[in-house]
PDB file of C-alpha atoms in Angstrom:
ATOM      1  CA  MET A 278      88.081  88.475  40.227  1.00 88.00           C
ATOM      2  CA  THR A 279      86.538  87.761  43.618  1.00 94.00           C
ATOM      3  CA  VAL A 280      82.880  87.718  44.616  1.00 96.00           C
ATOM      4  CA  ASN A 281      83.364  91.166  46.153  1.00 95.00           C
ATOM      5  CA  GLY A 282      85.046  92.348  42.967  1.00 96.00           C
ATOM      6  CA  PHE A 283      82.079  91.358  40.828  1.00 98.00           C
ATOM      7  CA  MET A 284      79.732  92.926  43.335  1.00 98.00           C
ATOM      8  CA  ALA A 285      81.769  96.143  43.098  1.00 98.00           C
ATOM      9  CA  LEU A 286      80.970  96.180  39.364  1.00 98.00           C
ATOM     10  CA  ALA A 287      77.293  95.691  40.164  1.00 98.00           C
ATOM     11  CA  LEU A 288      77.477  98.564  42.670  1.00 98.00           C
ATOM     12  CA  GLU A 289      79.008 100.749  39.965  1.00 98.00           C
ATOM     13  CA  GLN A 290      75.988  99.993  37.770  1.00 98.00           C
ATOM     14  CA  ALA A 291      73.679 100.843  40.666  1.00 98.00           C
ATOM     15  CA  ARG A 292      75.397 104.228  41.076  1.00 98.00           C
ATOM     16  CA  LYS A 293      74.981 104.920  37.363  1.00 98.00           C
ATOM     17  CA  SER A 294      71.274 104.157  37.670  1.00 98.00           C
ATOM     18  CA  ALA A 295      70.953 106.657  40.525  1.00 97.00           C
ATOM     19  CA  GLU A 296      72.679 109.343  38.449  1.00 96.00           C
ATOM     20  CA  LEU A 297      69.989 108.801  35.802  1.00 96.00           C
ATOM     21  CA  GLY A 298      67.228 109.103  38.386  1.00 96.00           C
ATOM     22  CA  GLU A 299      66.544 105.368  38.367  1.00 97.00           C
ATOM     23  CA  VAL A 300      66.280 103.236  41.507  1.00 97.00           C
ATOM     24  CA  PRO A 301      69.927 102.290  42.183  1.00 98.00           C
ATOM     25  CA  VAL A 302      70.192  98.583  41.531  1.00 98.00           C
ATOM     26  CA  GLY A 303      72.953  97.048  39.427  1.00 98.00           C
ATOM     27  CA  ALA A 304      73.743  93.588  38.115  1.00 98.00           C
ATOM     28  CA  VAL A 305      76.527  91.637  36.430  1.00 98.00           C
ATOM     29  CA  VAL A 306      76.438  88.295  34.590  1.00 98.00           C
ATOM     30  CA  VAL A 307      79.667  86.316  34.797  1.00 98.00           C
ATOM     31  CA  ASP A 308      80.765  83.169  33.007  1.00 97.00           C
ATOM     32  CA  GLY A 309      81.271  80.923  36.011  1.00 92.00           C
ATOM     33  CA  ALA A 310      84.007  78.816  34.399  1.00 92.00           C
ATOM     34  CA  GLY A 311      86.297  81.486  32.957  1.00 92.00           C
ATOM     35  CA  GLY A 312      85.290  84.353  35.214  1.00 95.00           C
ATOM     36  CA  ASP A 313      84.610  86.661  32.264  1.00 97.00           C
ATOM     37  CA  VAL A 314      82.069  89.433  32.709  1.00 98.00           C
ATOM     38  CA  LEU A 315      79.471  88.789  29.983  1.00 98.00           C
ATOM     39  CA  ALA A 316      77.172  91.703  30.646  1.00 98.00           C
ATOM     40  CA  VAL A 317      76.371  94.452  33.121  1.00 98.00           C
ATOM     41  CA  GLY A 318      73.065  96.194  33.636  1.00 98.00           C
ATOM     42  CA  GLY A 319      71.412  98.835  35.739  1.00 98.00           C
ATOM     43  CA  ASN A 320      67.786  99.524  36.516  1.00 98.00           C
ATOM     44  CA  ARG A 321      66.261 101.419  33.523  1.00 97.00           C
ATOM     45  CA  THR A 322      62.495 101.241  33.953  1.00 97.00           C
ATOM     46  CA  VAL A 323      62.077 105.003  33.469  1.00 96.00           C
ATOM     47  CA  GLU A 324      64.574 105.535  30.638  1.00 94.00           C
ATOM     48  CA  PHE A 325      63.338 102.527  28.660  1.00 95.00           C
ATOM     49  CA  ASP A 326      59.618 103.000  29.509  1.00 96.00           C
ATOM     50  CA  ASP A 327      59.758  99.338  30.472  1.00 98.00           C
ATOM     51  CA  PRO A 328      58.368  97.942  33.735  1.00 98.00           C
ATOM     52  CA  THR A 329      60.516  94.833  33.194  1.00 98.00           C
ATOM     53  CA  ALA A 330      63.838  96.692  32.893  1.00 98.00           C
ATOM     54  CA  HIS A 331      65.169  95.780  36.319  1.00 98.00           C
ATOM     55  CA  ALA A 332      68.960  95.506  36.530  1.00 98.00           C
ATOM     56  CA  GLU A 333      68.908  91.683  36.510  1.00 98.00           C
ATOM     57  CA  MET A 334      66.666  91.587  33.437  1.00 98.00           C
ATOM     58  CA  VAL A 335      68.796  94.081  31.537  1.00 98.00           C
ATOM     59  CA  ALA A 336      71.980  92.110  32.303  1.00 98.00           C
ATOM     60  CA  ILE A 337      70.426  88.702  31.594  1.00 98.00           C
ATOM     61  CA  ARG A 338      68.961  89.840  28.278  1.00 98.00           C
ATOM     62  CA  ARG A 339      72.274  91.339  27.192  1.00 98.00           C
ATOM     63  CA  ALA A 340      74.259  88.247  28.187  1.00 98.00           C
ATOM     64  CA  ALA A 341      71.825  85.878  26.443  1.00 98.00           C
ATOM     65  CA  SER A 342      71.874  87.979  23.301  1.00 97.00           C
ATOM     66  CA  LEU A 343      75.684  87.994  23.276  1.00 96.00           C
ATOM     67  CA  GLN A 344      75.855  84.248  23.907  1.00 95.00           C
ATOM     68  CA  GLY A 345      73.278  83.603  21.197  1.00 96.00           C
ATOM     69  CA  SER A 346      71.266  81.443  23.558  1.00 96.00           C
ATOM     70  CA  SER A 347      68.235  81.850  25.776  1.00 95.00           C
ATOM     71  CA  ARG A 348      70.013  79.819  28.451  1.00 97.00           C
ATOM     72  CA  LEU A 349      72.961  81.021  30.512  1.00 98.00           C
ATOM     73  CA  GLN A 350      74.016  77.657  31.872  1.00 96.00           C
ATOM     74  CA  GLY A 351      77.088  77.859  34.109  1.00 97.00           C
ATOM     75  CA  CYS A 352      76.726  81.621  34.498  1.00 98.00           C
ATOM     76  CA  ASP A 353      76.486  83.502  37.765  1.00 98.00           C
ATOM     77  CA  LEU A 354      74.509  86.665  38.511  1.00 98.00           C
ATOM     78  CA  TYR A 355      75.578  89.384  40.929  1.00 98.00           C
ATOM     79  CA  VAL A 356      72.943  91.954  41.882  1.00 98.00           C
ATOM     80  CA  THR A 357      72.895  94.608  44.583  1.00 98.00           C
ATOM     81  CA  LEU A 358      69.319  93.888  45.763  1.00 98.00           C
ATOM     82  CA  GLU A 359      67.352  90.715  46.426  1.00 98.00           C
ATOM     83  CA  PRO A 360      65.548  89.936  43.142  1.00 98.00           C
ATOM     84  CA  CYS A 361      61.778  90.401  42.942  1.00 98.00           C
ATOM     85  CA  ALA A 362      59.467  87.585  41.787  1.00 98.00           C
ATOM     86  CA  MET A 363      59.820  88.621  38.145  1.00 98.00           C
ATOM     87  CA  CYS A 364      63.604  88.624  38.259  1.00 98.00           C
ATOM     88  CA  ALA A 365      63.779  85.401  40.271  1.00 98.00           C
ATOM     89  CA  GLY A 366      61.592  83.756  37.629  1.00 98.00           C
ATOM     90  CA  ALA A 367      63.892  85.046  34.878  1.00 98.00           C
ATOM     91  CA  ILE A 368      66.968  83.782  36.765  1.00 98.00           C
ATOM     92  CA  SER A 369      65.410  80.326  36.900  1.00 98.00           C
ATOM     93  CA  LEU A 370      64.376  80.382  33.229  1.00 98.00           C
ATOM     94  CA  ALA A 371      67.896  81.489  32.233  1.00 98.00           C
ATOM     95  CA  ARG A 372      69.397  78.597  34.227  1.00 98.00           C
ATOM     96  CA  ILE A 373      71.712  80.880  36.212  1.00 98.00           C
ATOM     97  CA  ARG A 374      74.087  78.716  38.292  1.00 98.00           C
ATOM     98  CA  ARG A 375      74.708  80.975  41.276  1.00 98.00           C
ATOM     99  CA  LEU A 376      72.936  84.082  42.489  1.00 98.00           C
ATOM    100  CA  TYR A 377      74.815  86.549  44.699  1.00 98.00           C
ATOM    101  CA  PHE A 378      72.776  89.446  45.996  1.00 98.00           C
ATOM    102  CA  GLY A 379      73.460  92.427  48.250  1.00 98.00           C
ATOM    103  CA  ALA A 380      70.639  93.911  50.307  1.00 98.00           C
ATOM    104  CA  TYR A 381      67.637  91.884  51.447  1.00 98.00           C
ATOM    105  CA  ASP A 382      64.247  93.259  50.376  1.00 98.00           C
ATOM    106  CA  ALA A 383      61.453  92.397  52.793  1.00 97.00           C
ATOM    107  CA  LYS A 384      58.875  94.327  50.749  1.00 96.00           C
ATOM    108  CA  GLY A 385      59.744  93.602  47.137  1.00 97.00           C
ATOM    109  CA  GLY A 386      61.959  90.515  47.329  1.00 98.00           C
ATOM    110  CA  GLY A 387      60.875  87.217  45.783  1.00 98.00           C
ATOM    111  CA  VAL A 388      63.743  84.973  46.866  1.00 98.00           C
ATOM    112  CA  GLU A 389      63.867  85.087  50.679  1.00 98.00           C
ATOM    113  CA  HIS A 390      60.525  86.905  50.926  1.00 98.00           C
ATOM    114  CA  GLY A 391      57.093  86.991  49.301  1.00 97.00           C
ATOM    115  CA  ALA A 392      56.748  84.534  46.426  1.00 98.00           C
ATOM    116  CA  ARG A 393      60.010  82.713  47.378  1.00 98.00           C
ATOM    117  CA  VAL A 394      60.227  81.567  43.772  1.00 98.00           C
ATOM    118  CA  PHE A 395      63.090  79.089  44.174  1.00 98.00           C
ATOM    119  CA  ALA A 396      61.495  77.432  47.207  1.00 98.00           C
ATOM    120  CA  GLN A 397      58.467  76.233  45.209  1.00 98.00           C
ATOM    121  CA  ALA A 398      58.256  72.515  44.478  1.00 97.00           C
ATOM    122  CA  THR A 399      57.394  73.349  40.856  1.00 96.00           C
ATOM    123  CA  CYS A 400      60.499  75.538  40.362  1.00 97.00           C
ATOM    124  CA  ASN A 401      62.338  73.835  37.539  1.00 94.00           C
ATOM    125  CA  HIS A 402      65.801  75.277  38.132  1.00 98.00           C
ATOM    126  CA  LYS A 403      67.017  76.694  41.436  1.00 98.00           C
ATOM    127  CA  PRO A 404      70.353  78.523  41.531  1.00 98.00           C
ATOM    128  CA  GLU A 405      72.656  78.394  44.531  1.00 98.00           C
ATOM    129  CA  VAL A 406      71.817  81.569  46.460  1.00 98.00           C
ATOM    130  CA  TYR A 407      74.205  83.766  48.459  1.00 98.00           C
ATOM    131  CA  GLY A 408      72.509  86.787  50.038  1.00 98.00           C
ATOM    132  CA  GLY A 409      74.033  89.698  51.954  1.00 98.00           C
ATOM    133  CA  VAL A 410      77.148  90.172  49.776  1.00 97.00           C
ATOM    134  CA  SER A 411      78.297  93.819  50.085  1.00 97.00           C
ATOM    135  CA  GLU A 412      74.969  94.266  51.835  1.00 97.00           C
ATOM    136  CA  LYS A 413      75.803  97.544  53.568  1.00 98.00           C
ATOM    137  CA  ALA A 414      77.017  99.365  50.446  1.00 97.00           C
ATOM    138  CA  SER A 415      74.040  98.066  48.434  1.00 97.00           C
ATOM    139  CA  ALA A 416      71.505  99.145  51.029  1.00 98.00           C
ATOM    140  CA  GLU A 417      73.102 102.555  51.613  1.00 97.00           C
ATOM    141  CA  LEU A 418      72.773 103.433  47.924  1.00 97.00           C
ATOM    142  CA  LEU A 419      69.053 102.681  48.024  1.00 97.00           C
ATOM    143  CA  GLN A 420      68.500 104.488  51.328  1.00 97.00           C
ATOM    144  CA  ALA A 421      70.264 107.617  50.087  1.00 96.00           C
ATOM    145  CA  PHE A 422      68.237 107.582  46.865  1.00 95.00           C
ATOM    146  CA  PHE A 423      64.867 107.286  48.566  1.00 93.00           C
ATOM    147  CA  LYS A 424      65.755 109.718  51.364  1.00 93.00           C
ATOM    148  CA  GLU A 425      66.407 112.395  48.745  1.00 87.00           C
ATOM    149  CA  ARG A 426      63.055 111.810  47.074  1.00 84.00           C
ATOM    150  CA  ARG A 427      60.635 111.357  49.953  1.00 75.00           C
TER     151      ARG A 427
ATOM    152  CA  MET B 198      35.419  93.548  21.140  1.00 88.00           C
ATOM    153  CA  THR B 199      34.491  90.858  23.660  1.00 94.00           C
ATOM    154  CA  VAL B 200      36.754  88.942  26.039  1.00 96.00           C
ATOM    155  CA  ASN B 201      36.627  85.996  23.649  1.00 95.00           C
ATOM    156  CA  GLY B 202      37.468  88.292  20.752  1.00 96.00           C
ATOM    157  CA  PHE B 203      40.616  89.555  22.455  1.00 98.00           C
ATOM    158  CA  MET B 204      41.533  85.993  23.390  1.00 98.00           C
ATOM    159  CA  ALA B 205      41.140  85.028  19.721  1.00 98.00           C
ATOM    160  CA  LEU B 206      43.832  87.610  18.920  1.00 98.00           C
ATOM    161  CA  ALA B 207      46.056  86.090  21.595  1.00 98.00           C
ATOM    162  CA  LEU B 208      45.446  82.623  20.114  1.00 98.00           C
ATOM    163  CA  GLU B 209      46.473  83.952  16.705  1.00 98.00           C
ATOM    164  CA  GLN B 210      49.764  85.096  18.242  1.00 98.00           C
ATOM    165  CA  ALA B 211      50.205  81.656  19.817  1.00 98.00           C
ATOM    166  CA  ARG B 212      49.725  80.004  16.421  1.00 98.00           C
ATOM    167  CA  LYS B 213      52.332  82.304  14.875  1.00 98.00           C
ATOM    168  CA  SER B 214      54.765  81.328  17.631  1.00 98.00           C
ATOM    169  CA  ALA B 215      54.226  77.646  16.844  1.00 96.00           C
ATOM    170  CA  GLU B 216      54.899  78.274  13.159  1.00 96.00           C
ATOM    171  CA  LEU B 217      58.276  79.740  14.184  1.00 96.00           C
ATOM    172  CA  GLY B 218      59.062  76.715  16.341  1.00 96.00           C
ATOM    173  CA  GLU B 219      58.401  78.595  19.564  1.00 97.00           C
ATOM    174  CA  VAL B 220      56.185  77.314  22.369  1.00 97.00           C
ATOM    175  CA  PRO B 221      52.708  78.495  21.307  1.00 98.00           C
ATOM    176  CA  VAL B 222      51.674  81.158  23.775  1.00 98.00           C
ATOM    177  CA  GLY B 223      50.234  84.501  22.708  1.00 98.00           C
ATOM    178  CA  ALA B 224      49.248  87.695  24.491  1.00 98.00           C
ATOM    179  CA  VAL B 225      47.422  90.970  23.878  1.00 98.00           C
ATOM    180  CA  VAL B 226      47.433  94.218  25.875  1.00 98.00           C
ATOM    181  CA  VAL B 227      44.206  96.202  25.667  1.00 98.00           C
ATOM    182  CA  ASP B 228      43.361  99.693  26.871  1.00 97.00           C
ATOM    183  CA  GLY B 229      40.593  98.812  29.295  1.00 92.00           C
ATOM    184  CA  ALA B 230      38.698 102.088  28.863  1.00 92.00           C
ATOM    185  CA  GLY B 231      38.593 102.443  25.072  1.00 92.00           C
ATOM    186  CA  GLY B 232      39.017  98.792  24.184  1.00 95.00           C
ATOM    187  CA  ASP B 233      41.926  99.532  21.835  1.00 97.00           C
ATOM    188  CA  VAL B 234      44.513  96.821  21.274  1.00 98.00           C
ATOM    189  CA  LEU B 235      47.816  98.439  22.308  1.00 98.00           C
ATOM    190  CA  ALA B 236      50.157  95.546  21.572  1.00 98.00           C
ATOM    191  CA  VAL B 237      50.283  91.873  20.727  1.00 98.00           C
ATOM    192  CA  GLY B 238      53.090  89.434  21.394  1.00 98.00           C
ATOM    193  CA  GLY B 239      54.031  85.811  20.972  1.00 98.00           C
ATOM    194  CA  ASN B 240      56.610  83.696  22.733  1.00 98.00           C
ATOM    195  CA  ARG B 241      60.039  84.445  21.153  1.00 97.00           C
ATOM    196  CA  THR B 242      62.652  82.993  23.519  1.00 97.00           C
ATOM    197  CA  VAL B 243      64.427  81.122  20.700  1.00 96.00           C
ATOM    198  CA  GLU B 244      64.268  83.774  17.989  1.00 94.00           C
ATOM    199  CA  PHE B 245      65.351  86.582  20.314  1.00 95.00           C
ATOM    200  CA  ASP B 246      67.870  84.482  22.315  1.00 96.00           C
ATOM    201  CA  ASP B 247      66.069  85.846  25.336  1.00 98.00           C
ATOM    202  CA  PRO B 248      64.872  83.724  28.264  1.00 98.00           C
ATOM    203  CA  THR B 249      62.549  86.557  29.255  1.00 98.00           C
ATOM    204  CA  ALA B 250      60.755  86.791  25.877  1.00 98.00           C
ATOM    205  CA  HIS B 251      57.539  85.110  26.990  1.00 98.00           C
ATOM    206  CA  ALA B 252      54.423  86.313  25.163  1.00 98.00           C
ATOM    207  CA  GLU B 253      53.249  88.438  28.097  1.00 98.00           C
ATOM    208  CA  MET B 254      56.641  90.144  28.418  1.00 98.00           C
ATOM    209  CA  VAL B 255      56.847  90.874  24.700  1.00 98.00           C
ATOM    210  CA  ALA B 256      53.356  92.402  24.684  1.00 98.00           C
ATOM    211  CA  ILE B 257      53.869  94.384  27.924  1.00 98.00           C
ATOM    212  CA  ARG B 258      57.199  95.817  26.714  1.00 98.00           C
ATOM    213  CA  ARG B 259      55.696  96.861  23.406  1.00 98.00           C
ATOM    214  CA  ALA B 260      52.637  98.446  25.023  1.00 98.00           C
ATOM    215  CA  ALA B 261      54.722 100.323  27.615  1.00 98.00           C
ATOM    216  CA  SER B 262      57.092 101.568  24.939  1.00 97.00           C
ATOM    217  CA  LEU B 263      54.181 102.795  22.806  1.00 96.00           C
ATOM    218  CA  GLN B 264      52.504 104.451  25.792  1.00 95.00           C
ATOM    219  CA  GLY B 265      55.780 106.053  26.816  1.00 96.00           C
ATOM    220  CA  SER B 266      55.350 104.828  30.364  1.00 96.00           C
ATOM    221  CA  SER B 267      56.564 101.939  32.478  1.00 95.00           C
ATOM    222  CA  ARG B 268      53.052 101.616  33.919  1.00 97.00           C
ATOM    223  CA  LEU B 269      50.045 100.299  32.048  1.00 98.00           C
ATOM    224  CA  GLN B 270      47.400 101.507  34.471  1.00 96.00           C
ATOM    225  CA  GLY B 271      43.876 100.653  33.338  1.00 97.00           C
ATOM    226  CA  CYS B 272      45.129  98.137  30.789  1.00 98.00           C
ATOM    227  CA  ASP B 273      44.111  94.500  30.559  1.00 98.00           C
ATOM    228  CA  LEU B 274      46.224  91.530  29.491  1.00 98.00           C
ATOM    229  CA  TYR B 275      44.932  88.496  27.615  1.00 98.00           C
ATOM    230  CA  VAL B 276      47.248  85.481  27.431  1.00 98.00           C
ATOM    231  CA  THR B 277      46.633  81.909  26.318  1.00 98.00           C
ATOM    232  CA  LEU B 278      48.495  80.281  29.239  1.00 98.00           C
ATOM    233  CA  GLU B 279      48.620  80.920  32.971  1.00 98.00           C
ATOM    234  CA  PRO B 280      51.581  83.295  33.486  1.00 98.00           C
ATOM    235  CA  CYS B 281      54.740  81.975  35.158  1.00 98.00           C
ATOM    236  CA  ALA B 282      56.269  83.703  38.216  1.00 98.00           C
ATOM    237  CA  MET B 283      58.352  86.024  36.021  1.00 98.00           C
ATOM    238  CA  CYS B 284      55.367  87.141  33.955  1.00 98.00           C
ATOM    239  CA  ALA B 285      53.093  87.452  36.985  1.00 98.00           C
ATOM    240  CA  GLY B 286      55.719  89.693  38.577  1.00 98.00           C
ATOM    241  CA  ALA B 287      55.878  91.809  35.431  1.00 98.00           C
ATOM    242  CA  ILE B 288      52.070  92.067  35.301  1.00 98.00           C
ATOM    243  CA  SER B 289      52.084  93.396  38.855  1.00 98.00           C
ATOM    244  CA  LEU B 290      54.933  95.841  38.183  1.00 98.00           C
ATOM    245  CA  ALA B 291      53.134  97.094  35.058  1.00 98.00           C
ATOM    246  CA  ARG B 292      49.957  97.691  37.085  1.00 98.00           C
ATOM    247  CA  ILE B 293      47.804  95.633  34.701  1.00 98.00           C
ATOM    248  CA  ARG B 294      44.139  96.028  35.705  1.00 98.00           C
ATOM    249  CA  ARG B 295      42.718  92.659  34.617  1.00 98.00           C
ATOM    250  CA  LEU B 296      44.403  89.432  33.635  1.00 98.00           C
ATOM    251  CA  TYR B 297      42.517  86.972  31.447  1.00 98.00           C
ATOM    252  CA  PHE B 298      44.298  83.692  30.773  1.00 98.00           C
ATOM    253  CA  GLY B 299      43.472  80.521  28.860  1.00 98.00           C
ATOM    254  CA  ALA B 300      44.971  77.201  29.973  1.00 98.00           C
ATOM    255  CA  TYR B 301      45.982  76.523  33.573  1.00 98.00           C
ATOM    256  CA  ASP B 302      49.623  75.478  34.043  1.00 98.00           C
ATOM    257  CA  ALA B 303      50.150  73.221  37.057  1.00 97.00           C
ATOM    258  CA  LYS B 304      53.884  72.891  36.336  1.00 96.00           C
ATOM    259  CA  GLY B 305      54.986  76.336  35.204  1.00 97.00           C
ATOM    260  CA  GLY B 306      52.195  78.620  36.399  1.00 98.00           C
ATOM    261  CA  GLY B 307      52.847  81.303  39.009  1.00 98.00           C
ATOM    262  CA  VAL B 308      49.318  82.652  39.492  1.00 98.00           C
ATOM    263  CA  GLU B 309      47.131  79.721  40.590  1.00 98.00           C
ATOM    264  CA  HIS B 310      50.137  77.430  41.149  1.00 98.00           C
ATOM    265  CA  GLY B 311      53.713  77.532  42.452  1.00 97.00           C
ATOM    266  CA  ALA B 312      54.788  80.997  43.578  1.00 98.00           C
ATOM    267  CA  ARG B 313      51.182  82.336  43.474  1.00 98.00           C
ATOM    268  CA  VAL B 314      52.650  85.797  43.041  1.00 98.00           C
ATOM    269  CA  PHE B 315      49.426  87.794  43.476  1.00 98.00           C
ATOM    270  CA  ALA B 316      48.452  85.887  46.624  1.00 98.00           C
ATOM    271  CA  GLN B 317      51.496  87.103  48.570  1.00 98.00           C
ATOM    272  CA  ALA B 318      50.875  89.689  51.286  1.00 97.00           C
ATOM    273  CA  THR B 319      53.811  91.720  49.925  1.00 96.00           C
ATOM    274  CA  CYS B 320      52.403  91.863  46.374  1.00 97.00           C
ATOM    275  CA  ASN B 321      52.028  95.556  45.723  1.00 94.00           C
ATOM    276  CA  HIS B 322      49.485  95.412  42.904  1.00 98.00           C
ATOM    277  CA  LYS B 323      47.163  92.485  42.218  1.00 98.00           C
ATOM    278  CA  PRO B 324      45.141  92.458  38.986  1.00 98.00           C
ATOM    279  CA  GLU B 325      41.660  90.976  38.801  1.00 98.00           C
ATOM    280  CA  VAL B 326      42.250  87.439  37.477  1.00 98.00           C
ATOM    281  CA  TYR B 327      40.008  85.452  35.142  1.00 98.00           C
ATOM    282  CA  GLY B 328      41.389  81.998  34.266  1.00 98.00           C
ATOM    283  CA  GLY B 329      40.108  79.394  31.835  1.00 98.00           C
ATOM    284  CA  VAL B 330      39.065  81.803  29.039  1.00 97.00           C
ATOM    285  CA  SER B 331      39.173  79.890  25.713  1.00 97.00           C
ATOM    286  CA  GLU B 332      40.903  77.237  27.795  1.00 97.00           C
ATOM    287  CA  LYS B 333      40.350  74.338  25.394  1.00 98.00           C
ATOM    288  CA  ALA B 334      41.722  76.085  22.300  1.00 97.00           C
ATOM    289  CA  SER B 335      44.707  77.405  24.285  1.00 98.00           C
ATOM    290  CA  ALA B 336      45.561  73.999  25.718  1.00 98.00           C
ATOM    291  CA  GLU B 337      45.111  72.165  22.433  1.00 97.00           C
ATOM    292  CA  LEU B 338      47.688  74.377  20.719  1.00 97.00           C
ATOM    293  CA  LEU B 339      50.246  73.543  23.396  1.00 97.00           C
ATOM    294  CA  GLN B 340      49.416  69.831  23.410  1.00 97.00           C
ATOM    295  CA  ALA B 341      49.742  69.559  19.628  1.00 96.00           C
ATOM    296  CA  PHE B 342      53.068  71.394  19.725  1.00 95.00           C
ATOM    297  CA  PHE B 343      54.622  69.186  22.380  1.00 93.00           C
ATOM    298  CA  LYS B 344      53.153  65.969  20.935  1.00 93.00           C
ATOM    299  CA  GLU B 345      54.972  66.677  17.679  1.00 87.00           C
ATOM    300  CA  ARG B 346      58.274  67.237  19.463  1.00 84.00           C
ATOM    301  CA  ARG B 347      58.338  64.510  22.112  1.00 75.00           C
TER     302      ARG B 347
END
């Protein structure tokens, strides 16, 4: 599957989140070597009563549990929105190899904005980062969701 | 209970983590108004196969689940080590009122070091921060743990 193919799966997760009334963000963890999808996840902070249940966290936790390891070495993460500081920290701790994200997030982002977690000298593991993948589709989902609610 | 009393509970969680072979960090979430302990948590990244299972995350998830809300408004968090970027992000997302931490962490910390999550202009919610509470006891637990293993 291609980068856009994996991001399409992440977008599908984002749509599912929106249907549940959750902020539409979706994520997929892929085994970088074989290209297998290890886990998918959508934002579930409301359903799970869990402030940490962002799409990236849900997918990372599922993939790690399935792999039987707290490290996802050689794995790639696809997510429809620039990760926040919490998620960027988790991506580093999980040793994710490559991060592909959709829309940039000037307010909440922690990769290209704000805390810029991977840019810190003390950051122990920095993934390769590719932003703006399927950016338009990712952003439109979020815009439609918030337009309806505000 | 006093600040040092709550930190003693966090230290107890850190000791339990060490007994399980986990990095000894412990945390407690307290209802700031009534002073009730809502949840405790120790580092469980190995046992849970979960890179996100830092003590703060475990305690925040448990407290939020018990409260039936993804926000812990008016709650305080006690943790034996300066939170990393991931945990600092989670603390902000959970709307924790006050953060009390023990040892400073020049390498892995994300509050007074590295990403300095709460110091970013885009940080939506910044708790009051009190570092160095029961610092010596917190640091000694970590030093003893790593001395044994290195």
